[in-house]
Amino acid sequence: MATTTLPPLTKKDFQTDQEVRWCPGCGDYAILSAVQSVFPELGIPREKFVVISGIGCSSRFPYYMNTFGFHTIHGRAPAVATGLKLIRPDLEVWVATGDGDALSIGGNHTIHMLRRNVGLKVLLFNNRIYGLTKGQYSPTSEIGKKTKSTPYGTADRPFNPVSLAIGSEATYVARTVDVFMQHMKDTLKSAAAHKGAAFIEILQNCNIFNDGAWHDLTEKEVRSEHVVQLEHGKPLIFGKNRDKGIKMDGLELEVVQLGNGVTEKDLLIHDEHHPRASYAFVLAHMEHRPGFPTPIGVLRNWGDVPRYEDVVTTQIKDVIAKKGAGDLAKLLLAGDTWEVKA
Amino acid sequence: MATTTLPPLTKKDFQTDQEVRWCPGCGDYAILSAVQSVFPELGIPREKFVVISGIGCSSRFPYYMNTFGFHTIHGRAPAVATGLKLIRPDLEVWVATGDGDALSIGGNHTIHMLRRNVGLKVLLFNNRIYGLTKGQYSPTSEIGKKTKSTPYGTADRPFNPVSLAIGSEATYVARTVDVFMQHMKDTLKSAAAHKGAAFIEILQNCNIFNDGAWHDLTEKEVRSEHVVQLEHGKPLIFGKNRDKGIKMDGLELEVVQLGNGVTEKDLLIHDEHHPRASYAFVLAHMEHRPGFPTPIGVLRNWGDVPRYEDVVTTQIKDVIAKKGAGDLAKLLLAGDTWEVKA
Amino acid sequence: MATTIETPRQIKKEVLDKAVIRFCGDSGDGMQITGNQFTNTVALYGNDLATFPDYPAEIRAPAGTLPGVSGFQVQFSSGDVYTPGDSVDALVAMNPAALKMNLADLKPNGILIVNKDDFGETDLRKAQATSNPLEDHSLDAYRLFAVELTRLTRVALQELGLDAKSMDRCKNFFALGMCFWLYNRPMDSTVRWLDDKFSKKPLLAEANKRAMKAGYSFCEATEAFQISYEIPPAHLSPGTYRNLSGNQALALGFVAASQKSGLPLFQGSYPITPASDILHELSMYKDFGVTTFQAEDEIAAITSAIGASYAGALAITTTSGPGMALKTEAMGLAIAVELPLVIVDVQRGGPSTGLPTKTEQADLLQALYGRNSEAPIPVLAAATPGDCFWMAMEASRIAVKYMVPVILLTDGYLANGAEPWRIPKLNELPEIPVKFVTDPTNFHPYSRNPATLARPWAIPGTPGLEHRLGGLEKQDVTGNINYEPLNHEHMVRLRAAKVEAIVQDIPDIVPVGDPEGDLLIVAWGSTYGAITAGVNAQRALGKRIGHVHLRNLNPFPRNLGEVMQRYRHVLVPEMNMGQLVLVLRSKYLVDAQGFNKIQGRPFKQAEIEGKIEEILD
Amino acid sequence: MATTIETPRQIKKEVLDKAVIRFCGDSGDGMQITGNQFTNTVALYGNDLATFPDYPAEIRAPAGTLPGVSGFQVQFSSGDVYTPGDSVDALVAMNPAALKMNLADLKPNGILIVNKDDFGETDLRKAQATSNPLEDHSLDAYRLFAVELTRLTRVALQELGLDAKSMDRCKNFFALGMCFWLYNRPMDSTVRWLDDKFSKKPLLAEANKRAMKAGYSFCEATEAFQISYEIPPAHLSPGTYRNLSGNQALALGFVAASQKSGLPLFQGSYPITPASDILHELSMYKDFGVTTFQAEDEIAAITSAIGASYAGALAITTTSGPGMALKTEAMGLAIAVELPLVIVDVQRGGPSTGLPTKTEQADLLQALYGRNSEAPIPVLAAATPGDCFWMAMEASRIAVKYMVPVILLTDGYLANGAEPWRIPKLNELPEIPVKFVTDPTNFHPYSRNPATLARPWAIPGTPGLEHRLGGLEKQDVTGNINYEPLNHEHMVRLRAAKVEAIVQDIPDIVPVGDPEGDLLIVAWGSTYGAITAGVNAQRALGKRIGHVHLRNLNPFPRNLGEVMQRYRHVLVPEMNMGQLVLVLRSKYLVDAQGFNKIQGRPFKQAEIEGKIEEILD
Ligand SMILES: Cc1ncc(C[n+]2csc(CCOP(=O)(O)OP(=O)(O)O)c2C)c(N)n1
Ligand SMILES: Cc1ncc(C[n+]2csc(CCOP(=O)(O)OP(=O)(O)O)c2C)c(N)n1
Ligand code: SF4
Ligand code: SF4
Ligand SMILES: [Mg+2]
Ligand SMILES: [Mg+2]
C-alpha cells in the first residue's frame, strides 16, 4: 500500500500534543514509552492502530497515543473493541486497561473476549490497586491488604490474572514488568505477532497509592532471586548468580541448586507453544508457593486457533459467495404475497 | 437446637404446592428430585435452607423447593447470595443457575464469588442452550452449533465451566449428570460437606431446544466408553468392560488398555484433595482431546481455605472484642468539637 | 350432544363484512401455526386483517393446564381492520383449559368448536373444571359443535401407518379444515406451505393435508353447520401485500436502511423476550452483509454496537425493558462521543422480570430520562407492525444524519402481531446519505455541521484523522478534555440543541378526524388500532374528535402544542400509568387527561369508545 | 516590590462581620489540609462557616500546571453563613498556576499572598503565563504580599536537619500561620492536630509547627500587613458542634439508623468519585457491626445489598451517576419483591464519565423515572452537609417502615463541603422501629399493613416462614406467580399507592420568608445555601419572597400545589436543565420557571439575587 513508500514511522509519530497526566514516577510512563517505541517497528501504517480503554489511570493511555483512540466507560473496552474488530478485522486494535477495569467491573467482558479469541492485544496494567479513585483495593490486591476501603485489611483472595486468562481458554498469555524496559518491548513485539487474543499482564507500580507493589520483583538486590524469565527453548534459570533452576517432575515444580550433579539439562526447558494449556497453568501457579520465583515472559502462545472476527466475516463471505449478494427487492417480496388490483 | 428433637425431615418436606412447570422430559426434574432427597439427609433444619436463583428454566428451581427461596434477576444470584451470606453465615445457601445465567450475563459474579470462596453451593444446570428464551446458543454450546440465533453455526469457542472455575481459584469443583441419579446425589452430598464455595456443573438435557446435548455421555451403549468417573483414591478406569484406564505421565494423560502387562497400578489414582489446582486443571482438559472420556465426579476439593463470610464477620468480632461495641454518642462527638453556650 | 343430527338439510351462505376467529388450545396443540395458516389464506384472498397471538407466559406449563393455554386471534374483513377484534364470532378450543380461559370472549350465540375427545376426567381436572361444560349446559348460549377431533383425525390417517402421537399432532389441521369450510376458503396455500415445510418429511406433509381435508369434508358431509360465511375481499390500496409481524418488519427495515445508506449492518444483542426474534431474523441475512453478535450481556451488546458504529457500521442494539435498564450507562457514552446508534426497546410488562410475554408501554419515561445527568436522546415509536419497517429506517436515518443514538420503542403486541403490509417499491424508500470524513486538512473531531450540529464521522483506518474520543467532558470542536464551567454549559446545551434540531425533519401533524372540536386523542405506539377504530365509530355518531398518533416522542412535532389548543378536551390513552401525558402537561401546560390500562393486553375498541362517551356525553 | 517597607508603623485591627479566604496551590501543596486547619480554628472560635474544597479533576496533573491546581475556600462570620462566598477577601496562591486560576474571584483591593519563590521562569511557563504577574502590574488592583515562603520556611527549619523536599512540604503551614495572624486566630488547635497526626513522626510535627509559628511571627515582626481583622463569634443555637462534610454525615447517619433500628448495617458499594468516601468512612466502623462489601461492580453492589436486606440487615448501596445507571435493573427487583434498601446517589457532572469531581443535580429524573416499566420509588434529597445525617436516617426509616427501596440524592458539593453541625443528643434522634414476622400462623409473604401497605419482613432462618420471592408479577397476599390482567393492574397501582402513602409522614411545608407574595422559589438539594442567602438579601430590600426547599421529591408534601398558588411567580433554580420544574409543571399545571446553571459549580448568591431582580423589577 502507499504508506509503505512513506518514510518509516518513528516513536515521535506516536506521541500526542496532550500533556501526559500521570503522577510523576508512575509506572505508566514506562509502558507508554515502550508501546510508542514498539509500534513504529511493526510496519503497520499509523492510521491502522486503534487504542481502546476503559476508565482508570491506565485507561488514560489512548490520549497519549497519536493513533485512533477511544476512552470508553469503566470495564467495557473489550466489548467495544470486539464490535470494532467485527466490522474492521484489518485494524490493529490494542486495549489498555487496569486490574480494576479488566478484572473487577470488566471481568465478564475480558473472559468472553478471551474465549472467543478476538484479535486484540490487551495490556493489563496491574498495580494491584484502584489508582484513579485514590486507593481502594482491587481483585489483584494481596489478601489482608489495608487500603482506603479496607482499613482492617481485605478479606478477598485475589485473582491470578494469568490463571484466570488460561482458565478462559486464552490462546496467548504473557507477563512483563514496567521497569524491565527491554523485556517489555520484546513481550509487546511477541504479542503483536500473535493473531488471536493476546493477554499481557504488565506489573506496574502506583507510587502514590500502592508504592512498591512489586518491589520484591523489581528491586536490584532481590529481583534476580524472585523473578524467573521464561524464554522459549531455554531452561528456567534464575538467581543472582543464575545458579538456581526449576525442575518439572510431573505436575510438581521444584527449585534446584545448580552444580554438584545438577545441570541445565535437568531443568525444565520452556516451551511457550506447549500444546496443553495445563503447562502454562502449572507455570502460572508456581509464584503462589514459598521459595518459588514469579515467572515473566510468554507463558502460552498457541497460534493455531482462528480469530473470532475471521470466523464471523468468513461466514458472511461464504453465504454471499453461495447465495450471491442479497437483493433488497427480492427480500421484501419474500414469503406468501398477494396482489391487490387498483 | 430444638429442631433436632423434631421428627427427621423427609423428601416431601422439601416439595412445594406449586405446579412444576418444566417441559415433560426436562432434565431439571431429576435434579430437583435429587436435591429434594439430599436436603433431608443433611441434618439441617428446613428454615436454614435458602435457594437463590437468577433467570432461566433452571432458575425456576426455588419455586419448587419448600425452603426459603429467591428468584432474582438474570445473572445476579451469586451477588445476592453473597450479601445474604455476609449477614447470615449460619444459613445453608444453594444457588441454582444455568449456563447462560451463570456464565454469560452472570460470568463476572460467578468468578468473583469463587475467588472470594463464599460459602455457597452452586448448581450450574448446563444444557448448553438458552432454554427459557427458546433456543439461542450459550457460552457452553459447542462451536459451529446451529441455533435460533446462529442459523449458520456459532463462531464462539465455548467455556469449559470446570476450567473457568479452577482458573478463578475455586476451592471445590465437581461435575455430575442429570440422568446419573445416584452419582448426582453423592456429588451433592460431598458438595454440602465442603465449607467454602462449591461449584457443581450438572450436565442437563433440554429435550425441547437441545435434545441429546449429552447423549454421548448418557446413552446406554456409549456412556461407559465416554465417561470416566473420578473417585478419590481409586484409579481412573472406564470402558464397557472397565478395561480402559488413564495414565498420567507428567502433564500428559494417556488412555491405556488394561491387560497384557498394564495393570491398575499403572493408572492415575485420583486425589480430589491434590494440593495443586493444576491437577484438576489437567483432568478438566482431557475431554477436549479425541479418544479421551469426560471426567465426572469431584475434580477438586481443597478444604483448607477460610470462607469469605467468616473472614469478614471475624474481622468485625475482633474489632468489637478489642474496642468494645461502638457507642453512638461517642461517635457523634468524635473529632474536634466546640461548645456554643446559650 | 347430537348437534350434528339436529342440523337442517340445506345450508345457508351468509355474506358478512367481517369476522373474528380465535384458535386456542394447549401450547403443544400448534395453535400459532393453525392461526397463521388461516391468516395467510384470508390475506391471500384479499381481506384486510389484524392478528393477536397470545402465548402462555415464558414458562412451560404441563399439558392441558390453564397456564399452558396458547391462543391466536384474527379479525378479517372486507373493510379496514384496525384491531384483532374485541370479541370473537368463532372459537376453536382444543381442550377444557382453553375453553375455560377463552369462553368469556365469545359472542352470545357465537360458534364454538371443541375437541370432544379431550373432555375426559383428567382433562377436566387439569383445567380445574368442577363439571363437564359439554354436559352442564353452561354452553347453551353458544352454537356448540363438540367434534371428536382426535378420533376423526386418526380415522383419516389410519392408512399412513403413523403412531398415535404423530397422528394426534395433526388434529389442529382437522380443525383448520373445518374453519376453511365455515368461511368458504380454499386450502391450497396451506397445502403449499405444508409441502414446503415438510419437504424432508413428506409423510408428515401428507398426514396434515389429509387431516385438513378430512375436517373440510367432515363439514361438507355431516353438514355440521347450518350455515357458512363469506367475507368479500377488502379494498386495500393497490399493490403487492404480505403479512408481517412487527419484529420481522424491524429486521427488514434495518436491512433496508443498511442498503440505502451503504453501511454494513451490525446488531449487538442479548436474547430477551419479546425482542429475540429480531436477532433470529437478522442472523439469517448474512447475504446482506449483516453481522449479528450475540453478546455475553446487554452491556456488551450495546458497547459492541458502539464499537461497530465507531468503525463505520450502521449499528443497532435490540432488547426489552430489563435489558434497556442495563444499557443506560452506555447510552450516555454514545451521547457523549456523538456516534450514531439505534436502540430498540420491545416493551413488555414489568417492573423487573414482570410479565415477559405480555405487552406494555411503560418504558417511555425511561427512554426519555433514564440516564445519569443531562443525556437527551431522540425517541421514536412505531404504531403498527408494518410501521416498524418505516420507523427502523427513520431511526437509522436520524442517527447517521445527526450523529446521535436514537431510541425506537415498540412493544410485545406489535412484535408478535401481524397485519397485511403493502410491500414498497425500492424507489419509495427514503434516502439515507452518509459521508465519512477523509480529508485531514483542518479536521476537528467535534467540528459542527451548522444545519444538524452533527460532528464528522471519522472512522479508524483513515490516514491523517487519528484522534481521541471519550466520555469525559470535552471542548467543542477540538474534542480535548475540558472541565471549564462555561464549556460544560455550552456542551450540555449543544447536545440538547442537536436533538432539538431534528424537529426540522418532522412534518407538522395533522390530526386524523376533526381538525378541531370537542376531543383530541393524543397517543403513541401500539394503541393505534384500537383508538382509530374507536374514534371512527364515535365520529360516525357525530362526535367531533381528532386523533394525533405520535411517532416522534422526542422532539415532538413543532405544532403539537398549538394543535392541542383547538380541542375542548385532550385525552391520552396509554398502556401505562400516564407517561406521555406527564410530558405533555409539563411541556405545554395543557390539562391533558390520561386513560390508563396496565393489564398486559392492548386496549379494546369498546374501552376507547366508552371513555370517549364518558368525556363527551 | 517592597510592600513591607511601605507599611505604616502601627497596625489597625478592624472588626468585620464576615470574611472569605481561599487557599490555592498545586495538588502537592497541601491546600486541603491548610484549609481544613483554618476552618477548624475559626469553627472552634465560634464562627459560623461554610467551605468549598475544589479539587483538580480525577486526573493527576504535572506539578505547577493549571489542571493541577487545588483550592479550598471558607467563609466565616459572626452571623449566619449559607455559602462559602461568591468572591474572596483574601487569597493565598502558592504558585503562578494557582494565581492564574483563582485571581478572578479576589475582590478589588483584596489581600493577595503569593509565594515569591515559585515565580521563576519554569513556574511561569508551566502556568502558561506570558509575563511575570509580580512585575507586570497586573496585580496593582490588589494588596499584594509576595513572600519568599520557601526560603523563609527553610530558614525556620534549618536546625531540624530535614532535606529540602521535606522542608518545602511545610511552607503551606508558614502561609497558614500568616493567615492566623491576619485574622487574629490562635494556633493551638492546629498544634494539637499536628501532634496527633504525626505522633509517629514527631520531627515532622515539629517542622510544621515551626513553619506555622514562623509565618505568624513573620507578620508580627515585619508588620507585613498594615491591618489585621477580627470576626467575632456567631450566635449559633447552643450545643456542641463539629465540622462535618456531607459524606461523613451520611456515614454517621446510617450508623445512627442502624443503632436506632437495631439492624446490622450492610453497605454494598463500588468505588466512584465523589461517593467513595462513604465507603471509606463506614469501613472504619466495624465496632458498630457495620459490614462493608466492596463489590466487583455496581450491579453486584446493589444486588448484594438486596441479599443483605433479604437477610434482615439495614442495607444501603452508595454511588454516583454512572453507577446509578447500572443499578437501575436491580432497583426494579427491590421494588417488585418489596424489600427495604437505601440507594445513595452522590451526583456529579455528566453525561457519561463527564466531570467526575464537579457537582451537578442532573440525576433527579433518572431517580424518579429511570427504570423499566412502572417502578415508583421514594426519592429524598439532602440540602446541606449536616442535613445528610438526617436524610440518611429518614431514608432508612421510610425504607423499613414501608418495605421499599428509597433513593437519597446528594451531590459533589455537599459530599465534600463542610459546615458546623450541632451534634444531636441521642434522644433527639428519630425512632426506627422494626419487627420481623416470626409467627407462621396464616403467614402470607404479601399480606399488607393497612396503614403503610407494607408487606411483612420474613427473614430466612425463621421456622415455618419458608416462602419464595421473585421478580415475576405476583398475586397480592400469596405472592404466587400470576399473569392475570386485572391482578397486574392491581399490583401496579398498589406499588404506586404504597409510595404515595409515605405522604402521611411528610409534614406540610411552610415557606421560609413570606407566606405569600410575588415570588416563590422552589428548590432541592445543595442549592439551599445560595438561595437562602439570596432570598434573605432580597427580602431585606422589601421584596415579598417565599422559599420552599424540598427534601421529599417523591412523594411531594401534600400542600405543595396549594402553596405555589399563593405567589405570582414560581422560580425553580437547579444545577441541571430543568428537572424538578418539569415535574412540578406536569403535576400541578403551574407555570413554574426554571433557572438553570450547568457548570459543575454551585450557584452564587449574586446569581440568585440577579434572577430575583430580573423577575420582580
Ligand atoms: C461505572 C463506573 N463505576 C466506577 C467508576 C469509578 N472508577 C473509575 S476508574 C476505577 C478503578 C480504577 O482502577 P484500575 O482499573 O486498576 O485502574 P488504575 O487507575 O489503577 O490504573 C473506578 C472504580 C467509574 N468511572 N464508572
Ligand atoms: C437482563 C435480562 N436479559 C435477558 C433476559 C432473558 N433471559 C431469560 S433466561 C435467559 C437465558 C437462559 O439460559 P440459561 O441461563 O442457560 O437457563 P436455562 O433456561 O437454559 O435453564 C435469558 C437470555 C432476562 N430475563 N433478563
Ligand atoms: S495514581 Fe498511581 S497509577 Fe494513577 S497515575 Fe498516580 S501513580 Fe500512576
Ligand atoms: S426448555 Fe428445555 S430446559 Fe427449559 S424446561 Fe423445557 S426442556 Fe427444560
Ligand atoms: Mg489498578
Ligand atoms: Mg441453559
mmCIF file with all atom_site columns, N, CA and C in Angstrom, chain C residues 48 50 107 167 183 192 199 206 209 285 302-303 307 311 315 347 435 455 484 505 577:
data_model
loop_
_atom_site.group_PDB
_atom_site.id
_atom_site.type_symbol
_atom_site.label_atom_id
_atom_site.label_alt_id
_atom_site.label_comp_id
_atom_site.label_asym_id
_atom_site.label_entity_id
_atom_site.label_seq_id
_atom_site.pdbx_PDB_ins_code
_atom_site.Cartn_x
_atom_site.Cartn_y
_atom_site.Cartn_z
_atom_site.occupancy
_atom_site.B_iso_or_equiv
_atom_site.pdbx_formal_charge
_atom_site.auth_seq_id
_atom_site.auth_comp_id
_atom_site.auth_asym_id
_atom_site.auth_atom_id
_atom_site.pdbx_PDB_model_num
ATOM 1  N N  . ASP C 1 48  ? -58.622 -7.463  4.539  1.00 0.00 ? 48  ASP C N  1
ATOM 2  C CA . ASP C 1 48  ? -57.760 -6.764  5.488  1.00 0.00 ? 48  ASP C CA 1
ATOM 3  C C  . ASP C 1 48  ? -57.868 -7.558  6.794  1.00 0.00 ? 48  ASP C C  1
ATOM 4  N N  . ALA C 1 50  ? -56.144 -8.214  11.114 1.00 0.00 ? 50  ALA C N  1
ATOM 5  C CA . ALA C 1 50  ? -55.199 -7.973  12.214 1.00 0.00 ? 50  ALA C CA 1
ATOM 6  C C  . ALA C 1 50  ? -55.204 -9.200  13.106 1.00 0.00 ? 50  ALA C C  1
ATOM 7  N N  . LYS C 1 107 ? -68.802 -14.243 21.448 1.00 0.00 ? 107 LYS C N  1
ATOM 8  C CA . LYS C 1 107 ? -70.080 -13.508 21.407 1.00 0.00 ? 107 LYS C CA 1
ATOM 9  C C  . LYS C 1 107 ? -71.244 -14.457 21.722 1.00 0.00 ? 107 LYS C C  1
ATOM 10 N N  . MET C 1 167 ? -50.173 -38.970 14.835 1.00 0.00 ? 167 MET C N  1
ATOM 11 C CA . MET C 1 167 ? -51.494 -38.707 14.252 1.00 0.00 ? 167 MET C CA 1
ATOM 12 C C  . MET C 1 167 ? -52.199 -37.587 15.010 1.00 0.00 ? 167 MET C C  1
ATOM 13 N N  . TYR C 1 183 ? -65.764 -20.682 6.516  1.00 0.00 ? 183 TYR C N  1
ATOM 14 C CA . TYR C 1 183 ? -65.618 -19.340 5.929  1.00 0.00 ? 183 TYR C CA 1
ATOM 15 C C  . TYR C 1 183 ? -65.337 -19.399 4.428  1.00 0.00 ? 183 TYR C C  1
ATOM 16 N N  . ARG C 1 192 ? -49.568 -25.792 0.014  1.00 0.00 ? 192 ARG C N  1
ATOM 17 C CA . ARG C 1 192 ? -48.241 -25.365 -0.457 1.00 0.00 ? 192 ARG C CA 1
ATOM 18 C C  . ARG C 1 192 ? -47.277 -25.257 0.729  1.00 0.00 ? 192 ARG C C  1
ATOM 19 N N  . SER C 1 199 ? -40.829 -30.715 3.390  1.00 0.00 ? 199 SER C N  1
ATOM 20 C CA . SER C 1 199 ? -40.246 -31.268 2.154  1.00 0.00 ? 199 SER C CA 1
ATOM 21 C C  . SER C 1 199 ? -39.370 -32.473 2.479  1.00 0.00 ? 199 SER C C  1
ATOM 22 N N  . GLU C 1 206 ? -48.180 -35.134 4.146  1.00 0.00 ? 206 GLU C N  1
ATOM 23 C CA . GLU C 1 206 ? -49.364 -35.859 3.707  1.00 0.00 ? 206 GLU C CA 1
ATOM 24 C C  . GLU C 1 206 ? -50.375 -35.971 4.859  1.00 0.00 ? 206 GLU C C  1
ATOM 25 N N  . LYS C 1 209 ? -52.095 -32.722 5.534  1.00 0.00 ? 209 LYS C N  1
ATOM 26 C CA . LYS C 1 209 ? -53.012 -32.393 4.438  1.00 0.00 ? 209 LYS C CA 1
ATOM 27 C C  . LYS C 1 209 ? -54.288 -33.225 4.563  1.00 0.00 ? 209 LYS C C  1
ATOM 28 N N  . TYR C 1 285 ? -29.714 -13.033 7.548  1.00 0.00 ? 285 TYR C N  1
ATOM 29 C CA . TYR C 1 285 ? -29.470 -12.172 6.382  1.00 0.00 ? 285 TYR C CA 1
ATOM 30 C C  . TYR C 1 285 ? -27.997 -11.929 6.114  1.00 0.00 ? 285 TYR C C  1
ATOM 31 N N  . ILE C 1 302 ? -24.677 -3.414  23.726 1.00 0.00 ? 302 ILE C N  1
ATOM 32 C CA . ILE C 1 302 ? -24.685 -2.017  23.285 1.00 0.00 ? 302 ILE C CA 1
ATOM 33 C C  . ILE C 1 302 ? -23.263 -1.483  23.092 1.00 0.00 ? 302 ILE C C  1
ATOM 34 N N  . THR C 1 303 ? -22.337 -1.874  23.954 1.00 0.00 ? 303 THR C N  1
ATOM 35 C CA . THR C 1 303 ? -20.988 -1.313  23.796 1.00 0.00 ? 303 THR C CA 1
ATOM 36 C C  . THR C 1 303 ? -20.320 -1.891  22.546 1.00 0.00 ? 303 THR C C  1
ATOM 37 N N  . GLY C 1 307 ? -18.833 0.220   19.422 1.00 0.00 ? 307 GLY C N  1
ATOM 38 C CA . GLY C 1 307 ? -17.569 -0.054  18.740 1.00 0.00 ? 307 GLY C CA 1
ATOM 39 C C  . GLY C 1 307 ? -17.757 -0.206  17.236 1.00 0.00 ? 307 GLY C C  1
ATOM 40 N N  . ALA C 1 311 ? -16.531 2.118   14.091 1.00 0.00 ? 311 ALA C N  1
ATOM 41 C CA . ALA C 1 311 ? -15.845 1.547   12.930 1.00 0.00 ? 311 ALA C CA 1
ATOM 42 C C  . ALA C 1 311 ? -16.537 1.901   11.619 1.00 0.00 ? 311 ALA C C  1
ATOM 43 N N  . ALA C 1 315 ? -25.123 0.670   13.299 1.00 0.00 ? 315 ALA C N  1
ATOM 44 C CA . ALA C 1 315 ? -25.113 -0.191  14.482 1.00 0.00 ? 315 ALA C CA 1
ATOM 45 C C  . ALA C 1 315 ? -26.428 -0.098  15.225 1.00 0.00 ? 315 ALA C C  1
ATOM 46 N N  . GLN C 1 347 ? -41.063 -3.226  24.306 1.00 0.00 ? 347 GLN C N  1
ATOM 47 C CA . GLN C 1 347 ? -41.541 -3.149  25.687 1.00 0.00 ? 347 GLN C CA 1
ATOM 48 C C  . GLN C 1 347 ? -42.388 -4.354  26.089 1.00 0.00 ? 347 GLN C C  1
ATOM 49 N N  . LYS C 1 435 ? -21.692 10.328  4.647  1.00 0.00 ? 435 LYS C N  1
ATOM 50 C CA . LYS C 1 435 ? -20.355 10.650  4.157  1.00 0.00 ? 435 LYS C CA 1
ATOM 51 C C  . LYS C 1 435 ? -19.365 10.611  5.319  1.00 0.00 ? 435 LYS C C  1
ATOM 52 N N  . ARG C 1 455 ? -21.341 16.215  14.361 1.00 0.00 ? 455 ARG C N  1
ATOM 53 C CA . ARG C 1 455 ? -19.893 16.245  14.217 1.00 0.00 ? 455 ARG C CA 1
ATOM 54 C C  . ARG C 1 455 ? -19.529 15.276  13.102 1.00 0.00 ? 455 ARG C C  1
ATOM 55 N N  . GLU C 1 484 ? -13.823 23.221  32.084 1.00 0.00 ? 484 GLU C N  1
ATOM 56 C CA . GLU C 1 484 ? -14.176 24.614  32.399 1.00 0.00 ? 484 GLU C CA 1
ATOM 57 C C  . GLU C 1 484 ? -15.688 24.767  32.503 1.00 0.00 ? 484 GLU C C  1
ATOM 58 N N  . ASP C 1 505 ? -36.885 17.964  10.586 1.00 0.00 ? 505 ASP C N  1
ATOM 59 C CA . ASP C 1 505 ? -37.221 16.844  9.693  1.00 0.00 ? 505 ASP C CA 1
ATOM 60 C C  . ASP C 1 505 ? -38.614 16.287  9.958  1.00 0.00 ? 505 ASP C C  1
ATOM 61 N N  . MET C 1 577 ? -49.084 4.004   33.432 1.00 0.00 ? 577 MET C N  1
ATOM 62 C CA . MET C 1 577 ? -49.781 4.815   34.439 1.00 0.00 ? 577 MET C CA 1
ATOM 63 C C  . MET C 1 577 ? -49.858 6.286   34.045 1.00 0.00 ? 577 MET C C  1
#
